mmCIF file of C-alpha atoms in Angstrom:
data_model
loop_
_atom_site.group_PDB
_atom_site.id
_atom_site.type_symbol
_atom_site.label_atom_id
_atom_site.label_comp_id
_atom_site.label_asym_id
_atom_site.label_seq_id
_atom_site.Cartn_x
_atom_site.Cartn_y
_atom_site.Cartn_z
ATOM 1 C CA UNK A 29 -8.930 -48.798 8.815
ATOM 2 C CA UNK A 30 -11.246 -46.166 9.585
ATOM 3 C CA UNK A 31 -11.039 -43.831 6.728
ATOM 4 C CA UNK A 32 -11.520 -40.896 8.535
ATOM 5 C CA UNK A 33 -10.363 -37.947 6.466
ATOM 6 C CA UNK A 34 -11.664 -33.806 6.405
ATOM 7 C CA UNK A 35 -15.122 -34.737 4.586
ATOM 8 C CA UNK A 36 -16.393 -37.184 6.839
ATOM 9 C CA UNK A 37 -14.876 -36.225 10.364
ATOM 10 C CA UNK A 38 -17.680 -33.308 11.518
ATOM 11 C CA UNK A 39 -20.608 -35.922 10.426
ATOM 12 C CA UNK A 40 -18.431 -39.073 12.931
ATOM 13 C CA UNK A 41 -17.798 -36.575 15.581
ATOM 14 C CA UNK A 42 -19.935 -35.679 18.621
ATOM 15 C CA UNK A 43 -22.379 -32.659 17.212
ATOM 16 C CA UNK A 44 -22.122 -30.032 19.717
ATOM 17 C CA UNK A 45 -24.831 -28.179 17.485
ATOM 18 C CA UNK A 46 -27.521 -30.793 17.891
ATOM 19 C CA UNK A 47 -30.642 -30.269 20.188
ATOM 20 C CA UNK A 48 -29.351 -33.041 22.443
ATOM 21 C CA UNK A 49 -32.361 -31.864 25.159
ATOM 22 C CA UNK A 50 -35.047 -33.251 22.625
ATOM 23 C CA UNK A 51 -33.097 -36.732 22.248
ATOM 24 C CA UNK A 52 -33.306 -36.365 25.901
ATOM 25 C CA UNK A 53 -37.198 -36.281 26.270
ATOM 26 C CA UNK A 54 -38.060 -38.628 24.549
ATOM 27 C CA UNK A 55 -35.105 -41.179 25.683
ATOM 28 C CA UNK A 56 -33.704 -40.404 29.247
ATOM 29 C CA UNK A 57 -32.449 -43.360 30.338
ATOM 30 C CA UNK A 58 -29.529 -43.043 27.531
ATOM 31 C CA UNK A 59 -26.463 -43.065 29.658
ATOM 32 C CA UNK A 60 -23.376 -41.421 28.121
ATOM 33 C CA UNK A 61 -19.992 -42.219 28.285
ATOM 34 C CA UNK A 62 -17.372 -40.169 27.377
ATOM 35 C CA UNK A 63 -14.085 -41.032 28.005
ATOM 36 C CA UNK A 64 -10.630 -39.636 26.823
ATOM 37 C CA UNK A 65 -7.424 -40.336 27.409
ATOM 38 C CA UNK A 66 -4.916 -38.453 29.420
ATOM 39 C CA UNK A 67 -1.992 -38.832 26.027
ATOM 40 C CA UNK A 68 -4.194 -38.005 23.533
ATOM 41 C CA UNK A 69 -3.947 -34.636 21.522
ATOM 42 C CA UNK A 70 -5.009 -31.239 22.913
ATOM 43 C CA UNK A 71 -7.715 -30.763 20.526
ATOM 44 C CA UNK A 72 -9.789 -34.629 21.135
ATOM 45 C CA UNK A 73 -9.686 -33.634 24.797
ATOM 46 C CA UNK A 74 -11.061 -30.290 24.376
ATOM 47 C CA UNK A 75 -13.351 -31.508 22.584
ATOM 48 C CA UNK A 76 -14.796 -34.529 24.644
ATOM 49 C CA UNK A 77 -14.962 -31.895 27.542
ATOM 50 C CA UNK A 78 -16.975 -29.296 25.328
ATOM 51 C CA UNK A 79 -19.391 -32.657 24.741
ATOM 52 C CA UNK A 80 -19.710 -33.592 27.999
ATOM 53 C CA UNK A 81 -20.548 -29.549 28.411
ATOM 54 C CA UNK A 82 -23.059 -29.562 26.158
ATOM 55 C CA UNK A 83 -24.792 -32.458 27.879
ATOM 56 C CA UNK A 84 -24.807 -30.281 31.555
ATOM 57 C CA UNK A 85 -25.962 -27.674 29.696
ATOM 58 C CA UNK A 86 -28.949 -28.955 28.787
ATOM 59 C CA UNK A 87 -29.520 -30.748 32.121
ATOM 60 C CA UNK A 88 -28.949 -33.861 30.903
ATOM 61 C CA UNK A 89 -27.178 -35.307 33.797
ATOM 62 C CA UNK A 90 -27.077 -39.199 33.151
ATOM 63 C CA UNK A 91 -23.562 -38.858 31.146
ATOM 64 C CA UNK A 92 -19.902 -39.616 32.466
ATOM 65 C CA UNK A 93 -17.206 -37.350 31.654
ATOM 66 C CA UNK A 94 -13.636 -38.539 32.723
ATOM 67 C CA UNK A 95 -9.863 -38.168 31.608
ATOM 68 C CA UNK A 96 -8.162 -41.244 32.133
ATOM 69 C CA UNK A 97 -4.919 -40.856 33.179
ATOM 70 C CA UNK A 98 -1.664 -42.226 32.167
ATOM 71 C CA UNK A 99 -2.410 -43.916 29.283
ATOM 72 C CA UNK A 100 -3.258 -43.493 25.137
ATOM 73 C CA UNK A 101 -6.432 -44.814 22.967
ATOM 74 C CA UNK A 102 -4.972 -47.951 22.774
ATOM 75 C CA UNK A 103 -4.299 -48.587 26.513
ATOM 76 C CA UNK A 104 -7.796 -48.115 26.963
ATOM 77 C CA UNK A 105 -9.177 -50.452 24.371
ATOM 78 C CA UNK A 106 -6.432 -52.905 25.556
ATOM 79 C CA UNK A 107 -8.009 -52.839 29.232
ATOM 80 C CA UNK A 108 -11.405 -53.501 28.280
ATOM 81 C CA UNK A 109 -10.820 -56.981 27.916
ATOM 82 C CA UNK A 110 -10.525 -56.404 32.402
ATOM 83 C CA UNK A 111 -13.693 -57.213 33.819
ATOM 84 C CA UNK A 112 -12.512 -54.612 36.910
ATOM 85 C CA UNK A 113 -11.458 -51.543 34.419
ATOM 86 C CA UNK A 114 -13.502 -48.918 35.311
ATOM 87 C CA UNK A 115 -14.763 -48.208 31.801
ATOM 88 C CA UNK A 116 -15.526 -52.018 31.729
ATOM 89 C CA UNK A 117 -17.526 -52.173 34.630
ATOM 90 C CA UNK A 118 -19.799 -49.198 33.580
ATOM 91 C CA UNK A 119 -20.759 -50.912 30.107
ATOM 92 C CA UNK A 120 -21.663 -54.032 31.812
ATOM 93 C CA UNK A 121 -23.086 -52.199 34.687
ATOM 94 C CA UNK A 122 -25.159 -49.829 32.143
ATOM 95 C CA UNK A 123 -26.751 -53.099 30.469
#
């Protein structure tokens, strides 16, 4: 269970406040996934997409952004265990 309720979600959610540029400096070859999926809800996509935002707007540009279609949360987690799913192949390929 992941007990995430209305006290702890802004602290486990990406911080679109945060000074990600600084991070950046002293760390730059972080690479940054963020992935959502097509059938989640309105607001989790918006807000991966305003993430990924924040990242190009501070010139970070070694991040991923992509919607992947057709398919839930669980889909996605359920096709990691595929070496040749595309989310699969850019952890291993990030390592």
């Amino acid at each position: 269970m992941l007990d995430i309720n209305d006290l702890n979600v802004q602290f486990l959610s990406p911080n679109l406040e945060f000074m990600y540029q600084n991070l950046f400096k002293m760390q730059s070859d972080i690479c940054i996934f963020i992935y959502t999926a097509e059938y989640e809800s309105k607001t989790f996509i918006e807000n991966s997409y305003k993430f990924a935002q924040k990242l190009k707007t501070t010139n970070y540009t070694n991040y991923k952004y992509k919607v992947i279609e057709k398919c839930d949360h669980f889909d996605i987690v359920e096709n990691l265990r595929d070496r040749n799913y595309e989310i699969t192949q850019d952890i291993i390929n990030s390592i």
